Short mmCIF file of C-alpha atoms in Angstrom, two decimals:
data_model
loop_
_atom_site.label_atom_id
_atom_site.label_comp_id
_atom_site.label_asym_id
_atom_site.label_seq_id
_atom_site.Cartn_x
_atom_site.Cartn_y
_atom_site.Cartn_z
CA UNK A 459 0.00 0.00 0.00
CA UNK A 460 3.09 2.50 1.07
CA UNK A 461 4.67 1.45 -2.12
CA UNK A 462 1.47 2.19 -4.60
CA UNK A 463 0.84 5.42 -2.75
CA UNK A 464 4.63 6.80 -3.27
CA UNK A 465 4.59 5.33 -6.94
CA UNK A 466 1.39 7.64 -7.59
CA UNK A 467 2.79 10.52 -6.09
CA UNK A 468 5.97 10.07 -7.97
CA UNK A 469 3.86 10.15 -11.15
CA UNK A 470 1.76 13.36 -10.07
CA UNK A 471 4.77 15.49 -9.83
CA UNK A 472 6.79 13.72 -12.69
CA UNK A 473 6.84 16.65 -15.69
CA UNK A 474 7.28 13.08 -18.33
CA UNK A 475 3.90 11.19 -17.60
CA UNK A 476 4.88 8.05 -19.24
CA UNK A 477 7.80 6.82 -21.08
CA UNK A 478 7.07 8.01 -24.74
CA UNK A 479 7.30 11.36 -23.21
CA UNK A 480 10.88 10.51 -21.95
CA UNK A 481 11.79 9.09 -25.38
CA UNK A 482 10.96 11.98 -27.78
CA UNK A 483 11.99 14.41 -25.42
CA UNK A 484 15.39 12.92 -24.51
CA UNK A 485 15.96 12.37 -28.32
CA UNK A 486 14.24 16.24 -28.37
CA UNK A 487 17.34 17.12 -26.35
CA UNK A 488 20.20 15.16 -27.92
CA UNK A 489 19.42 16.63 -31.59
CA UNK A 490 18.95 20.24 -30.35
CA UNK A 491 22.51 19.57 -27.88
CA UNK A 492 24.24 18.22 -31.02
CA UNK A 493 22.75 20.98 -33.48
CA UNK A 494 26.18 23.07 -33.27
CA UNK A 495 28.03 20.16 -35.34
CA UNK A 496 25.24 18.96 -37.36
CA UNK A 497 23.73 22.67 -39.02
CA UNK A 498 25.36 25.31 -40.99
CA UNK A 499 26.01 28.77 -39.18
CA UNK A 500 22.79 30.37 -40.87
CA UNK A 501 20.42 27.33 -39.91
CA UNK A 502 21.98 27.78 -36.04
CA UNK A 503 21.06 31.27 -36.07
CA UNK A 504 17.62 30.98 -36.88
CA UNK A 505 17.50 28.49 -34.31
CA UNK A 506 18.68 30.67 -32.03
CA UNK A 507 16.16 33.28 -32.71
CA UNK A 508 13.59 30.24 -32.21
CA UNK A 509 14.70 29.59 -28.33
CA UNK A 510 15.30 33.53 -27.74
CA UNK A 511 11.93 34.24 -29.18
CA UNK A 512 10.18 31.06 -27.72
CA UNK A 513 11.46 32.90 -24.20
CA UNK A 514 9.81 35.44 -25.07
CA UNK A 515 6.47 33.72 -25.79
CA UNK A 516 6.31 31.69 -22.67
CA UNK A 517 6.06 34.64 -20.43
CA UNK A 518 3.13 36.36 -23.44
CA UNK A 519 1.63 32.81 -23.12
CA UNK A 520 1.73 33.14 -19.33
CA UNK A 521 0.04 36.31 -19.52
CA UNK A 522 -2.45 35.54 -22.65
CA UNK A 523 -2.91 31.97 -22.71
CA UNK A 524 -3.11 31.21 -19.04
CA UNK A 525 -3.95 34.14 -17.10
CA UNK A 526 -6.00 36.21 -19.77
CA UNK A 527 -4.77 39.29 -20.05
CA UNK A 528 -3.43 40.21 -23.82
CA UNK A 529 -1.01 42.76 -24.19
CA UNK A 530 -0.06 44.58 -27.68
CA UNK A 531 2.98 46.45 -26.17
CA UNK A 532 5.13 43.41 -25.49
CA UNK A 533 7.93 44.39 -27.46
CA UNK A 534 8.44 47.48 -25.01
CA UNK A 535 9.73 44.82 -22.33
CA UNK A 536 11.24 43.02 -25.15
CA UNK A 537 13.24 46.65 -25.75
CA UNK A 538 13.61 47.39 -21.91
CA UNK A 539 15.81 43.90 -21.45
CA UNK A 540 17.27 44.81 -24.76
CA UNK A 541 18.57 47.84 -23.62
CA UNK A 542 19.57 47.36 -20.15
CA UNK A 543 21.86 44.09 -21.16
CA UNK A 544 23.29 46.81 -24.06
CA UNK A 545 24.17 49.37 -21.50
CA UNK A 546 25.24 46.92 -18.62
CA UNK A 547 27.38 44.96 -21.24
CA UNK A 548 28.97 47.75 -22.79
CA UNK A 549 29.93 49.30 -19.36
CA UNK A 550 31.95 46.19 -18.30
CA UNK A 551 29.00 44.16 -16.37
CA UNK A 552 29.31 40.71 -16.43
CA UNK A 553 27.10 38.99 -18.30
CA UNK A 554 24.79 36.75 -15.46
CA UNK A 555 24.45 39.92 -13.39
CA UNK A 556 23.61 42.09 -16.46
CA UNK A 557 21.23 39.22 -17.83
CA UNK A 558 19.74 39.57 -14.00
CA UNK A 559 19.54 43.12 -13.93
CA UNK A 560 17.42 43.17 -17.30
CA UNK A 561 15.02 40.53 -16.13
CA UNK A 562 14.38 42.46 -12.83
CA UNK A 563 13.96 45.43 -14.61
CA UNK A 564 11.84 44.59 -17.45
CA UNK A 565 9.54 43.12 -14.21
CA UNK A 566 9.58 46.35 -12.49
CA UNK A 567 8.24 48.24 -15.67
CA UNK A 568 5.84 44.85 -16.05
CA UNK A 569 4.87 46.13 -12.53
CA UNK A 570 3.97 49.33 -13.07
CA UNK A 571 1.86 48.37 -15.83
CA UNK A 572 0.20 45.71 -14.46
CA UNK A 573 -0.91 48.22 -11.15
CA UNK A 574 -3.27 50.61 -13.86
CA UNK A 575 -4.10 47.44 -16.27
CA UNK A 576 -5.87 46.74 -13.05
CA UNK A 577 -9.45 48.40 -14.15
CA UNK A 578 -9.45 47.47 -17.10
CA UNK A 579 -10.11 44.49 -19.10
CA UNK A 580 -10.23 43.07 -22.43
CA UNK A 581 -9.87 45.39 -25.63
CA UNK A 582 -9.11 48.33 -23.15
CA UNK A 583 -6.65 46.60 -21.80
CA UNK A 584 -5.09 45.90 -25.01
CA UNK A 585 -5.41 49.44 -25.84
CA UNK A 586 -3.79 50.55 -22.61
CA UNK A 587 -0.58 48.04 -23.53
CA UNK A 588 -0.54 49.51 -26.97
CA UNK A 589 -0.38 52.91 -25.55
CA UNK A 590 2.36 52.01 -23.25
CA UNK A 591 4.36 50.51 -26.01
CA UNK A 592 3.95 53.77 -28.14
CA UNK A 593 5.77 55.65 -25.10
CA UNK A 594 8.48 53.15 -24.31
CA UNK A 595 9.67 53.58 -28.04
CA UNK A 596 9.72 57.06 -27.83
CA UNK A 597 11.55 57.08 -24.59
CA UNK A 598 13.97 54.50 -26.66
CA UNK A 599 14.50 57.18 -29.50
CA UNK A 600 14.66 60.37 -27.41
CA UNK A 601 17.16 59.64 -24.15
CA UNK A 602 19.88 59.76 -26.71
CA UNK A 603 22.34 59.58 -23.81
CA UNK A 604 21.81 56.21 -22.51
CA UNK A 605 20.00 54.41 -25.55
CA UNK A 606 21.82 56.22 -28.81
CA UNK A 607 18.62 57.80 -30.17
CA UNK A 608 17.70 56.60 -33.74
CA UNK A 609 21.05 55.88 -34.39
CA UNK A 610 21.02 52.81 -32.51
CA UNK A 611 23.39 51.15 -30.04
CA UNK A 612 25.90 48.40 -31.01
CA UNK A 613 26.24 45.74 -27.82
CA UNK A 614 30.28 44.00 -26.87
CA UNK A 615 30.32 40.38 -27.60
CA UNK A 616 29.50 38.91 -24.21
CA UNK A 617 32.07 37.14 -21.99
CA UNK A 618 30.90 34.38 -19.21
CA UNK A 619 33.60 33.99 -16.11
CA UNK A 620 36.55 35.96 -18.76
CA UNK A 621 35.89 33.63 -21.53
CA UNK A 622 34.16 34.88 -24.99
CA UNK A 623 30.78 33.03 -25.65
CA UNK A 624 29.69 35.63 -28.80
CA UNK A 625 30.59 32.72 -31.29
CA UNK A 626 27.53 31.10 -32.69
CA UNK A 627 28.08 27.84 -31.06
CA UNK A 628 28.89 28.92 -27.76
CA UNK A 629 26.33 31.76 -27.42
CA UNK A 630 23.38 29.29 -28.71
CA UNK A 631 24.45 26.60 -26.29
CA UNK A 632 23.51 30.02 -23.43
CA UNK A 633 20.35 30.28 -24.91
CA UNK A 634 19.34 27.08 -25.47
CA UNK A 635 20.47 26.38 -21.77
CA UNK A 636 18.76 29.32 -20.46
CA UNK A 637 15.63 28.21 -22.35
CA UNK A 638 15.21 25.07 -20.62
CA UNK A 639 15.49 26.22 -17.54
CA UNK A 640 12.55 29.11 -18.87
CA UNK A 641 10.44 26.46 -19.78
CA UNK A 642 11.06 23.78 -16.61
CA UNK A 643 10.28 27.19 -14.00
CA UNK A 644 6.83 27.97 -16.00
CA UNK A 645 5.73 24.46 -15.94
CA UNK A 646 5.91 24.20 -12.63
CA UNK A 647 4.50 27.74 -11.67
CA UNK A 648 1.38 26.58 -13.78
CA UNK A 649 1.23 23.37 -11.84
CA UNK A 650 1.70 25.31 -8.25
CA UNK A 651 -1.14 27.42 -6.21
CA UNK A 652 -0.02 30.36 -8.08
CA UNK A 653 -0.31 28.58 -11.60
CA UNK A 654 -3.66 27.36 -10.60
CA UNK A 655 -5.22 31.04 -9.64
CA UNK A 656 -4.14 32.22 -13.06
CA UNK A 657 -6.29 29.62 -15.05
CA UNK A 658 -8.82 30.39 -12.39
CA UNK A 659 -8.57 34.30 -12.94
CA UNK A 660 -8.75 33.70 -17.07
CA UNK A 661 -12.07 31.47 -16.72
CA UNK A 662 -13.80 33.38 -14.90
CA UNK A 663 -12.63 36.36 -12.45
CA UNK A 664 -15.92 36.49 -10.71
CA UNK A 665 -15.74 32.65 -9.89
CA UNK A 666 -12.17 32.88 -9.26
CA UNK A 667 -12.78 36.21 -6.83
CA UNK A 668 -15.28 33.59 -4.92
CA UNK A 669 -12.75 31.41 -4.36
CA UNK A 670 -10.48 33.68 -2.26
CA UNK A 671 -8.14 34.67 -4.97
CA UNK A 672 -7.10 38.25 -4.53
CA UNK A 673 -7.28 39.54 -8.52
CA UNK A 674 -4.89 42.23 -8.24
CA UNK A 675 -2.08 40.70 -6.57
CA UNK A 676 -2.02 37.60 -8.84
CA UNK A 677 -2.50 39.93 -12.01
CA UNK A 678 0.20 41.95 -11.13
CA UNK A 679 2.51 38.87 -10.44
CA UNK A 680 1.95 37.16 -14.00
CA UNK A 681 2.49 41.28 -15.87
CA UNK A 682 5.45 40.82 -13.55
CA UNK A 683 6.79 37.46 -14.61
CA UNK A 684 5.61 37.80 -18.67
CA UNK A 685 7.94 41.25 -18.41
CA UNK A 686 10.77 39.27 -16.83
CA UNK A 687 11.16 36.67 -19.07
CA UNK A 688 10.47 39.11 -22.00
CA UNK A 689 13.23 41.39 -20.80
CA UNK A 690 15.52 38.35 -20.83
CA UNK A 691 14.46 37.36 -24.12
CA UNK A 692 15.51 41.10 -25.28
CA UNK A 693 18.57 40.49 -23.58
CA UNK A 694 19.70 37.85 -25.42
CA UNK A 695 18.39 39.49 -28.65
CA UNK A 696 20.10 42.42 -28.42
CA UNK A 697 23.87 40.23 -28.05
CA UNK A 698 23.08 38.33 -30.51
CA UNK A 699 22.20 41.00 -33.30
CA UNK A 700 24.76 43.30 -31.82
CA UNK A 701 23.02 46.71 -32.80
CA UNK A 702 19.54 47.87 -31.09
CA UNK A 703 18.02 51.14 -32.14
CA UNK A 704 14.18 52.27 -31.69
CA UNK A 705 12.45 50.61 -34.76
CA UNK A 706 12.89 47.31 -33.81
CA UNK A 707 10.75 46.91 -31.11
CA UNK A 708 7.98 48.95 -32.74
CA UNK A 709 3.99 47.73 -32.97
CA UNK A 710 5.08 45.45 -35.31
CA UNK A 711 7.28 43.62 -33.36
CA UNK A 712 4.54 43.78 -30.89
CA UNK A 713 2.01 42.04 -32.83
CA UNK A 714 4.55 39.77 -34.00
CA UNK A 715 4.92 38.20 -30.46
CA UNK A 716 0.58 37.99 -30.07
CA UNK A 717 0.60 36.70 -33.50
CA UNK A 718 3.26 33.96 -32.44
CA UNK A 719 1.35 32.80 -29.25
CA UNK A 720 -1.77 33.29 -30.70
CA UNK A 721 -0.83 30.74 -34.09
CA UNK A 722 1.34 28.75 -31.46
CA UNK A 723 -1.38 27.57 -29.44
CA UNK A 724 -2.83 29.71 -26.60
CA UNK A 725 -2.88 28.25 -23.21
CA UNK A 726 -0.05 25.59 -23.95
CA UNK A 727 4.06 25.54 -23.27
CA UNK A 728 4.59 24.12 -26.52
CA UNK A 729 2.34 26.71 -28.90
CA UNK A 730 5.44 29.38 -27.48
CA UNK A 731 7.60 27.43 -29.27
CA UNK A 732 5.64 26.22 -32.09
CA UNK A 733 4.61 29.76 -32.82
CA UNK A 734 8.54 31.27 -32.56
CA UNK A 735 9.20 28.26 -35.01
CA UNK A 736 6.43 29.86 -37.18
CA UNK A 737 7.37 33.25 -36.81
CA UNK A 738 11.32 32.09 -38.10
CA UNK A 739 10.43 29.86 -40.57
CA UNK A 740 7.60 32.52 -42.12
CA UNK A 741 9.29 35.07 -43.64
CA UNK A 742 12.10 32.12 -44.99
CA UNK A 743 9.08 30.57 -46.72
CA UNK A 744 7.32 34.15 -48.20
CA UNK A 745 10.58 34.73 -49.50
CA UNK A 746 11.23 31.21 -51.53
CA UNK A 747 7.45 32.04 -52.52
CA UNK A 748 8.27 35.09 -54.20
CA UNK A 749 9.79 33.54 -57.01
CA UNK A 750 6.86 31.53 -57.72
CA UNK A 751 4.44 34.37 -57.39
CA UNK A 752 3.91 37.34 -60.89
CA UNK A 753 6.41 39.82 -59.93
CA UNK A 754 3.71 42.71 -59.56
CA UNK A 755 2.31 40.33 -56.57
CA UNK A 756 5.78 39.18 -55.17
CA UNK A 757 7.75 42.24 -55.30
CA UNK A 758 4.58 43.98 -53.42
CA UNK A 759 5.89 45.87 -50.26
CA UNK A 760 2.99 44.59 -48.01
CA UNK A 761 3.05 40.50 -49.14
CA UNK A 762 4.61 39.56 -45.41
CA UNK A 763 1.61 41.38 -43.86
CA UNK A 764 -1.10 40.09 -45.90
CA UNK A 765 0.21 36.39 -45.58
CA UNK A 766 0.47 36.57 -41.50
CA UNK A 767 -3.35 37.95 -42.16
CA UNK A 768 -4.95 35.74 -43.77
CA UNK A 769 -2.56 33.20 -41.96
CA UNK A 770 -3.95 34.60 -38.65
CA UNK A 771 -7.74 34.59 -39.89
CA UNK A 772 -7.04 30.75 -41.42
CA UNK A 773 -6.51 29.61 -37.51
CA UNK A 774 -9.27 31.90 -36.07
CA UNK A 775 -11.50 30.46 -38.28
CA UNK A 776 -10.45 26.41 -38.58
CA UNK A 777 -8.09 26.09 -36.09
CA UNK A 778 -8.48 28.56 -32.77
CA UNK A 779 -6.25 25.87 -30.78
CA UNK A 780 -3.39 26.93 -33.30
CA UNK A 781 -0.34 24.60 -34.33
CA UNK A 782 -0.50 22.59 -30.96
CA UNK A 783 -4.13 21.65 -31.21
CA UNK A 784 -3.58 20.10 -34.54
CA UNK A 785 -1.02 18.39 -33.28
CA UNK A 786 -2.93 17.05 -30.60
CA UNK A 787 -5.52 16.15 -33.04
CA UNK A 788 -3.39 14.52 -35.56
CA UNK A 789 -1.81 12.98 -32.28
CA UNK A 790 -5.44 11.58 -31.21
CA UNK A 791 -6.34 10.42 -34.85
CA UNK A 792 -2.77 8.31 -35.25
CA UNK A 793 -4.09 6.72 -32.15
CA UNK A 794 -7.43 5.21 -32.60
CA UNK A 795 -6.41 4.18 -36.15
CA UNK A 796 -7.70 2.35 -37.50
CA UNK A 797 -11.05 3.07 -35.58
CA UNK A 798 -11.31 6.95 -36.44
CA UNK A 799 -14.81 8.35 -36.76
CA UNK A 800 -15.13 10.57 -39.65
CA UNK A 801 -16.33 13.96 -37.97
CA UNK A 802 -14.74 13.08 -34.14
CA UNK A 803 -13.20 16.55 -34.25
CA UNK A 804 -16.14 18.61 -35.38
CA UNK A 805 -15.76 22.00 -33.74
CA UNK A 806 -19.02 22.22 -31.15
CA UNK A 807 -21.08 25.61 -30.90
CA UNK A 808 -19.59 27.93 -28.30
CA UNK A 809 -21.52 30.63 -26.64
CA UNK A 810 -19.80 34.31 -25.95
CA UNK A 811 -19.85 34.71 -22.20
CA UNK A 812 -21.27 38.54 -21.12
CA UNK A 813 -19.46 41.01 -19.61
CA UNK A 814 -21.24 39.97 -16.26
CA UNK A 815 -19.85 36.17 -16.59
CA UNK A 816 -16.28 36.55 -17.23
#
């Protein structure tokens, strides 16, 4: 009896629930480890910009996806870490206390927009983020003295206990460390107390008020966190393009990040990644299309936007779970085979909750 009681408690904190987990993640691990000798420098880059971006979207998936709360001005804590690691670097900070000092700060500014995002709610909350991000890149082109204005700020390579990690290989072995240890700190918030009260707070505040769940503290804490691990996103994004200025972390860039959580699969660890993936691979693929496409069409100066469009209304329409859902549906039909029902995964009517409900 001791013995079946410890063996189901092992498997209730276990993060692997069974050994097919274990398997493909291991072998997961071992490819992306081994990536440095196996891809060419340009393929390593991009997958670098897929872990330093999929940082990014677990803290916008912690605020969107499990907590509710959508924000349009991410890419002003994206620019905050950005510019704090720039500044720290170039002043002769070592790197883990500069990394630090842009994750605490980026959560300080998350702070102090989370206190007014307080009273407000839904697309006036978005609009309140947007705002914010407006004045954070204007603060970014005007304090010439610290940031470099418009003309941008180039960052020093950055050095970890005096030795140089700004080589490709060594720099995404950082972020693909510092990744994993991102992703392994949000799955187990979500599956604490505190993880608990955020799902609670984005099904229903009103039920999740009842339950003793004090609203503002706990909406605070997840601005708090998303700006953290957006700030050390930024951080690493600003070493490794080596120049920040302004204009990249613009609206754009802002609805770049929604779009990526949003296509990834809200309210699931592995849409942040599956939607940085997507947000990589995009442009790559527009680009090869180009060629294909009449030239009055291809060379057009808005293709990229109308794609992630009509990319963006595709899932609203067919697919709201994004990438991860139909994964978990091609995952579901692979296995019943060969005893799939035609029509298992027809989409059920859903009902929009009033303003009095949510």
């Amino acid at each position: 009896m001791r013995f079946i009681f410890k063996t189901s408690y092992a498997q209730d904190i276990a993060l692997a629930r069974h050994g097919g987990h274990v398997f493909w993640y291991s072998l997961l691990g071992a490819g992306l480890i081994a990536a440095p000798w196996l891809l060419p420098e340009y393929w390593l880059a991009q997958l670098t910009f897929v872990l330093i971006y999929g940082i990014v979207g677990l803290g916008l998936m912690l605020l969107a996806g499990f907590t509710g709360q959508f924000s349009i001005g991410h890419a002003a804590f994206l620019g905050t870490g950005a510019y704090t690691q720039a500044v720290l670097a170039n002043a002769g900070v070592p790197f883990p206390l500069a990394l630090a000092a842009a994750a605490a700060l980026s959560a300080a500014v998350g702070v102090v927009v989370g206190l007014p995002a307080l009273r407000v709610k839904g697309i006036y909350l978005g609009i309140a983020t947007l705002a914010f991000g407006f004045i954070v890149e204007e603060v970014f082109a005007r304090w010439e003295r610290v940031t470099g204005g418009n003309s941008g700020l180039h960052v020093k390579s950055p050095t970890l206990f005096g030795l140089e990690i700004g080589s490709s290989e060594n720099f995404y072995i950082v972020c693909l460390l510092i990744a994993v240890l991102c992703t392994f700190a949000i799955l187990n918030l979500l599956r604490s107390p505190t993880g608990r009260a955020f799902v609670a707070i984005r099904d229903s505040e009103i039920s999740a008020q009842s339950m003793g769940i004090h609203l503002a503290r706990y909406k605070t804490l997840s601005f708090a966190v998303s700006a953290a691990l957006a700030g050390l996103g930024g951080a690493l994004y600003a070493h490794k393009l080596s120049f920040i200025s302004p204009d990249q972390f613009n609206i754009l860039q802002s609805i770049d990040l929604l779009l990526m959580v949003v296509i990834g699969g809200l309210g699931s660890v592995h849409g942040a990644f599956l939607g940085a993936i997507f947000l990589i691979a995009m442009p790559q693929l527009i680009a090869l299309g180009k060629d294909w496409l009449p030239e009055a069409i291809g060379q057009a100066p808005g293709l990229q936007g109308l794609v992630y469009g009509l990319v963006l209304i595709g899932f609203v329409l067919f697919e709201p779970l994004g990438l991860f859902g139909r994964w978990l549906k091609i995952r579901t039909y692979l296995q019943l085979f060969p005893f799939y029902r035609r029509g298992l995964f027809k989409r059920q009517k859903s009902f929009t909750k009033s303003d009095r409900l949510k």
